Amino acid sequence: MGLRQFGRARLLLLGGVASVLVLAALYGPGRVSQPLVVFFSPWRIQKQLYKLDLGWPKFPELFTGQTFCVAVDHIHELVYVGQRGDHVPKVLVFSEEGYLLQAWNTTLEMPHGIFALNTANDSSVWITDVGTGEYGHTIKQYSPSGKLLQVLGVPGVAGSGTNPVQFDQPAEIYVEHTGDIYVVDGDGGMNNRLLKLTEDLKTLWLRGENGSGTAQFRIPHSVTVDSFGRVWVADRGNQRIQAFDKTTGEWLGSWSDCFVEDGPYSVRLTADEKYMITAQLNIDRVLILAAPPVGSIGDCVVVDTIQLAARVRPHLLDISMKSGAVYVAEIGAQQVQKYVPLD
């Protein structure tokens, strides 16, 4: 059975991550066993929150490359998938029902992250390109039909400049409806930083350098912004999520307790901001965390997990703000899977 087929046979972790300590001692000539003592981890799951939609997409064989990223336009009910490979379309566009609507393959070398900006009046798709050729080290904005609208960075040239802005393997982008842009740069290049840019690409603030200290990064891999004005960054190499004030760039705190086994590769919030969802590539797992309330970062709390098949390698994910469905791009299985909420 191949990875793609095997990846569809999922094990949903219903019991959570629990630690069990068994104390059994034998005493006296009658060798009477002492009672079994069980301790449960505070991560114990109370209920399953998501289930796999086995019918999405309708024809999984249409994935022809390594699927690195996925983005949802919930207003128009479209799902954009970025994939890599020779002689394959770099972007596939599906309906939320699972039908392939179009594919494009223009000016993209190695897509890494993808973001769908959708409003009632306008929509666009932003894709980070980590290639090292003539199109690489850039972020590109496209129309929904694949027309190139603008390029951020200097194509084919890695750099750390801010005027004009340069990137070295930019990992992901988040664009607010105001036009403000947040970029995590980069995916293993010379830069380990978070930038906030204006709509006309002026740098408002920049945070980060290579390291493991406060506001430092080792491969900042994913970024999102909540309604309380906090910017969340998946600091992959340091196995933590860091939070910053979106106005000033001030460091607000970090979570690391949930990522002892593997670092976070993605960070996304559900529409009600009740949960934060992230992927852990090396242990084939999706984590559902309790999102922190306003004014507090607090401690990281796992409320549910989705344990995927071995070697599926979940990379980046996105959430539909309308249906609540979670779409996971899996580079090992070369597919995107859809998980739907149970309540």
Coordinates of C-alpha atoms in Angstrom, one line a residue:
M1 CA 0.0 0.0 0.0
G2 CA 1.5 3.4 -1.0
L3 CA 1.8 6.4 1.2
R4 CA -1.1 8.2 -0.5
Q5 CA -3.4 5.3 0.1
F6 CA -2.1 4.5 3.5
G7 CA -2.4 8.1 4.5
R8 CA -6.2 7.9 4.1
A9 CA -6.5 5.2 6.7
R10 CA -6.2 7.5 9.8
L11 CA -6.1 6.7 13.4
L12 CA -7.8 9.5 15.4
L13 CA -6.3 9.6 18.8
L14 CA -9.3 9.4 21.1
G15 CA -7.6 8.9 24.3
G16 CA -4.9 11.6 24.1
V17 CA -1.4 11.4 25.4
A18 CA -1.5 9.7 28.7
S19 CA 1.2 8.5 31.0
V20 CA 0.5 5.4 33.1
L21 CA 2.5 4.5 36.2
V22 CA 1.9 0.9 37.4
L23 CA 3.1 0.2 40.9
A24 CA 3.0 -3.5 41.6
A25 CA 5.0 -5.0 44.5
L26 CA 4.9 -8.3 46.1
Y27 CA 5.0 -8.6 49.9
G28 CA 5.1 -11.4 52.5
P29 CA 5.0 -15.1 52.0
G30 CA 1.6 -14.9 50.4
R31 CA 2.9 -12.6 47.7
V32 CA -0.2 -10.3 47.8
S33 CA -0.1 -7.8 44.8
Q34 CA -0.6 -4.1 45.7
P35 CA -3.4 -2.2 43.8
L36 CA -2.8 -0.7 40.4
V37 CA -2.3 3.0 40.5
V38 CA -2.9 5.1 37.4
F39 CA -1.9 8.7 36.8
F40 CA -3.2 10.6 33.8
S41 CA -1.5 13.4 32.0
P42 CA -3.3 16.8 32.1
W43 CA -3.3 16.5 28.2
R44 CA -6.0 13.8 28.5
I45 CA -8.6 14.3 25.8
Q46 CA -12.2 14.5 26.8
K47 CA -13.8 14.2 23.3
Q48 CA -12.9 13.9 19.7
L49 CA -13.2 17.3 17.9
Y50 CA -12.7 16.4 14.2
K51 CA -13.2 13.6 11.8
L52 CA -11.6 12.8 8.5
D53 CA -13.7 13.6 5.4
L54 CA -13.0 10.5 3.3
G55 CA -14.7 12.0 0.3
W56 CA -12.4 15.0 -0.1
P57 CA -11.1 15.5 -2.7
K58 CA -13.2 13.5 -5.1
F59 CA -10.2 12.4 -7.1
P60 CA -7.0 12.3 -4.9
E61 CA -5.0 11.1 -7.9
L62 CA -5.0 14.7 -9.1
F63 CA -2.3 15.5 -6.6
T64 CA 0.8 15.0 -8.8
G65 CA 3.6 16.5 -6.7
Q66 CA 4.6 17.1 -3.1
T67 CA 1.8 19.1 -1.4
F68 CA 3.5 21.7 0.8
C69 CA 0.8 24.2 1.6
V70 CA -3.0 24.9 1.5
A71 CA -5.2 28.0 1.8
V72 CA -8.9 28.4 2.1
D73 CA -11.0 31.2 0.5
H74 CA -14.1 30.7 2.6
I75 CA -16.1 33.5 0.9
H76 CA -15.9 31.8 -2.5
E77 CA -15.5 28.3 -1.0
L78 CA -12.2 27.6 -2.8
V79 CA -9.2 25.6 -1.6
Y80 CA -5.7 26.4 -3.0
V81 CA -3.0 23.8 -2.9
G82 CA 0.7 24.5 -3.6
Q83 CA 2.7 21.5 -4.8
R84 CA 6.3 20.9 -6.0
G85 CA 7.7 18.7 -8.7
D86 CA 8.9 18.6 -12.3
H87 CA 6.3 19.2 -15.0
V88 CA 3.4 19.5 -12.5
P89 CA 1.1 22.5 -12.0
K90 CA 2.3 24.4 -8.9
V91 CA -1.2 25.4 -7.8
L92 CA -4.3 23.4 -7.8
V93 CA -7.7 25.0 -7.0
F94 CA -10.5 22.9 -5.6
S95 CA -14.0 23.6 -4.4
E96 CA -14.7 22.9 -0.8
E97 CA -16.8 20.0 -2.1
G98 CA -13.6 18.4 -3.5
Y99 CA -13.8 19.1 -7.2
L100 CA -10.8 20.3 -9.1
L101 CA -11.7 23.6 -10.7
Q102 CA -8.4 24.8 -12.3
A103 CA -4.6 24.5 -12.1
W104 CA -1.8 27.0 -12.9
N105 CA 2.0 26.9 -13.2
T106 CA 3.3 30.4 -13.7
T107 CA 6.4 32.1 -12.3
L108 CA 6.6 29.7 -9.4
E109 CA 9.7 27.6 -8.6
M110 CA 9.2 26.1 -5.1
P111 CA 6.0 27.1 -3.3
H112 CA 6.3 26.8 0.4
G113 CA 3.5 28.8 2.1
I114 CA 0.2 30.1 0.7
F115 CA -2.4 32.5 2.0
A116 CA -5.8 33.4 0.6
L117 CA -6.9 37.0 1.2
N118 CA -10.7 37.2 0.6
T119 CA -13.1 40.0 1.2
A120 CA -16.6 40.7 -0.2
N121 CA -15.1 42.9 -3.0
D122 CA -11.6 41.4 -3.7
S123 CA -9.7 38.2 -3.5
S124 CA -6.0 37.3 -4.1
V125 CA -3.6 34.5 -3.4
W126 CA -0.1 35.0 -1.9
I127 CA 2.6 32.4 -2.2
T128 CA 6.1 32.3 -0.8
D129 CA 8.7 30.9 -3.2
V130 CA 11.8 29.3 -1.5
G131 CA 13.5 28.3 -4.8
T132 CA 17.0 29.4 -5.5
G133 CA 16.6 30.0 -9.2
E134 CA 15.3 33.1 -11.1
Y135 CA 11.9 33.1 -9.4
G136 CA 13.0 32.3 -5.9
H137 CA 13.4 34.2 -2.6
T138 CA 10.2 36.0 -3.3
I139 CA 6.5 36.3 -2.3
K140 CA 4.0 36.5 -5.2
Q141 CA 0.5 37.8 -5.2
Y142 CA -1.9 36.3 -7.8
S143 CA -5.5 36.8 -8.8
P144 CA -7.8 33.8 -8.2
S145 CA -7.2 32.7 -11.8
G146 CA -3.4 32.8 -11.5
K147 CA -2.6 36.2 -13.0
L148 CA 0.6 37.6 -11.4
L149 CA -0.2 40.9 -9.6
Q150 CA 3.0 41.8 -7.8
V151 CA 6.3 40.4 -6.5
L152 CA 7.7 41.1 -3.1
G153 CA 11.5 40.7 -2.8
V154 CA 14.1 40.5 -5.5
P155 CA 13.6 37.5 -7.8
G156 CA 16.5 35.1 -7.7
V157 CA 18.5 37.1 -5.1
A158 CA 18.6 36.2 -1.4
G159 CA 19.1 39.1 1.0
S160 CA 18.2 40.8 4.3
G161 CA 17.5 44.3 3.1
T162 CA 14.4 46.2 4.0
N163 CA 14.5 49.0 1.5
P164 CA 13.7 47.5 -0.9
V165 CA 12.6 44.4 1.1
Q166 CA 14.5 41.2 0.4
F167 CA 14.0 37.6 1.6
D168 CA 15.9 34.4 1.9
Q169 CA 13.5 31.5 1.6
P170 CA 10.5 33.2 3.1
A171 CA 8.3 30.6 4.8
E172 CA 4.8 32.0 5.1
I173 CA 2.8 35.2 4.8
Y174 CA -0.3 36.6 6.5
V175 CA -2.2 39.6 5.1
E176 CA -4.8 41.6 7.1
H177 CA -7.8 43.2 5.5
T178 CA -6.2 46.5 6.2
G179 CA -3.4 45.6 3.8
D180 CA -0.8 45.1 6.5
I181 CA 1.5 42.2 5.8
Y182 CA 3.3 39.8 8.2
V183 CA 6.2 37.6 6.8
V184 CA 8.2 34.9 8.5
D185 CA 11.6 34.7 6.8
G186 CA 13.1 32.2 6.3
D187 CA 12.9 28.5 5.9
G188 CA 16.5 27.7 6.6
G189 CA 18.2 30.7 4.9
M190 CA 20.3 33.5 6.3
N191 CA 17.3 35.2 7.9
N192 CA 15.4 34.2 11.0
R193 CA 12.9 37.1 11.4
L194 CA 9.3 38.3 11.5
L195 CA 8.5 41.5 9.5
K196 CA 5.5 43.7 9.4
L197 CA 5.1 45.6 6.1
T198 CA 2.6 48.2 4.9
E199 CA 0.5 47.6 1.8
D200 CA 3.1 49.6 -0.2
L201 CA 5.9 47.4 1.3
K202 CA 7.4 49.8 3.8
T203 CA 8.8 48.0 6.9
L204 CA 6.9 49.0 10.0
W205 CA 8.9 46.8 12.4
L206 CA 11.2 43.8 12.3
R207 CA 11.8 41.2 15.1
G208 CA 14.2 38.3 15.4
E209 CA 17.6 36.9 14.6
N210 CA 19.1 33.5 14.7
G211 CA 19.0 32.1 18.3
S212 CA 16.9 30.5 21.0
G213 CA 16.4 33.5 23.3
T214 CA 13.4 35.8 23.7
A215 CA 12.2 37.0 20.3
Q216 CA 14.9 35.0 18.5
F217 CA 14.1 32.3 15.9
R218 CA 15.4 29.1 14.5
I219 CA 13.3 28.7 11.3
P220 CA 10.2 30.8 11.8
H221 CA 7.8 28.7 9.8
S222 CA 4.2 30.0 10.0
V223 CA 2.4 33.1 11.1
T224 CA -1.1 34.2 12.0
V225 CA -2.8 37.2 13.7
D226 CA -5.7 37.1 16.1
S227 CA -8.5 39.6 16.8
F228 CA -6.8 40.7 20.0
G229 CA -3.8 42.2 18.1
R230 CA -1.4 39.3 18.7
V231 CA 0.9 37.9 16.1
W232 CA 1.6 34.1 16.6
V233 CA 4.8 32.6 15.1
A234 CA 5.6 28.9 14.8
D235 CA 9.3 28.9 15.8
R236 CA 10.0 25.5 14.4
G237 CA 13.6 24.9 15.3
N238 CA 13.2 26.1 18.8
Q239 CA 10.1 23.9 19.3
R240 CA 7.8 26.7 20.5
I241 CA 5.2 29.3 19.5
Q242 CA 6.0 32.9 20.2
A243 CA 3.5 35.8 20.4
F244 CA 4.1 39.5 19.6
D245 CA 2.0 42.7 19.7
K246 CA 0.9 43.5 16.2
T247 CA 1.2 47.3 16.6
T248 CA 4.6 47.6 18.3
G249 CA 6.2 44.2 17.7
E250 CA 6.7 43.8 21.4
W251 CA 7.3 40.2 22.6
L252 CA 4.4 38.9 24.6
G253 CA 5.3 35.4 25.5
S254 CA 5.9 31.9 24.2
W255 CA 4.6 28.3 24.5
S256 CA 7.0 25.3 24.5
D257 CA 5.5 22.7 26.8
C258 CA 3.3 21.2 24.0
F259 CA 6.2 20.7 21.7
V260 CA 8.7 18.5 23.5
E261 CA 8.5 15.8 20.9
D262 CA 8.6 18.0 17.8
G263 CA 8.4 21.6 16.9
P264 CA 5.3 23.4 15.4
Y265 CA 5.2 23.6 11.6
S266 CA 2.0 25.7 11.3
V267 CA -0.2 28.0 13.4
R268 CA -3.8 28.8 12.6
L269 CA -6.9 29.8 14.7
T270 CA -10.4 28.6 14.4
A271 CA -13.1 31.2 13.4
D272 CA -14.2 31.6 17.0
E273 CA -10.6 31.7 18.2
K274 CA -11.4 28.9 20.7
Y275 CA -8.6 26.7 19.3
M276 CA -5.2 27.0 17.8
I277 CA -4.2 24.2 15.4
T278 CA -0.7 23.2 14.4
A279 CA 1.0 20.4 12.7
Q280 CA 4.1 18.4 13.8
L281 CA 5.7 16.9 10.7
N282 CA 8.3 14.5 12.2
I283 CA 5.8 12.7 14.5
D284 CA 2.8 12.8 12.0
R285 CA 0.5 14.7 14.3
V286 CA -2.0 17.6 14.3
L287 CA -2.4 19.3 17.7
I288 CA -5.5 21.2 18.7
L289 CA -4.6 23.7 21.5
A290 CA -6.7 25.9 23.7
A291 CA -6.3 29.4 22.4
P292 CA -5.4 31.9 25.1
P293 CA -7.9 34.6 26.1
V294 CA -7.3 38.3 25.7
G295 CA -4.7 39.8 27.9
S296 CA -3.0 36.5 28.8
I297 CA -0.7 34.1 27.0
G298 CA -0.8 31.5 29.9
D299 CA 0.3 27.9 29.4
C300 CA 0.0 25.7 26.4
V301 CA -2.9 23.2 26.8
V302 CA -3.6 20.4 24.3
V303 CA -7.3 19.6 24.1
D304 CA -7.2 17.1 21.2
T305 CA -4.8 15.4 18.8
I306 CA -5.1 13.8 15.4
Q307 CA -2.6 11.0 15.0
L308 CA -1.8 10.5 11.3
A309 CA -0.3 7.5 9.6
A310 CA 3.4 7.0 9.6
R311 CA 5.5 9.1 7.2
V312 CA 2.5 11.3 6.1
R313 CA 4.5 14.4 7.2
P314 CA 1.9 17.1 7.7
H315 CA 3.6 20.4 6.8
L316 CA 1.2 23.5 6.7
L317 CA -2.6 23.7 7.2
D318 CA -5.5 26.1 7.0
I319 CA -9.0 26.4 8.4
S320 CA -12.2 27.4 6.7
M321 CA -13.7 30.4 8.6
K322 CA -17.1 29.3 7.3
S323 CA -17.3 25.6 7.7
G324 CA -14.6 25.1 10.3
A325 CA -13.0 22.4 8.2
V326 CA -9.2 21.9 8.7
Y327 CA -7.2 21.2 5.5
V328 CA -3.7 19.6 6.1
A329 CA -1.0 19.6 3.4
E330 CA 1.0 16.4 3.7
I331 CA 4.3 16.3 1.8
G332 CA 5.0 12.6 2.6
A333 CA 1.6 11.3 1.4
Q334 CA 1.5 13.9 -1.4
Q335 CA -2.1 14.9 -0.6
V336 CA -4.3 17.3 1.3
Q337 CA -6.7 15.9 3.8
K338 CA -9.9 17.5 5.1
Y339 CA -11.0 17.2 8.7
V340 CA -14.5 18.4 9.6
P341 CA -15.6 19.5 13.1
L342 CA -17.9 17.2 15.0
D343 CA -19.9 19.9 16.8

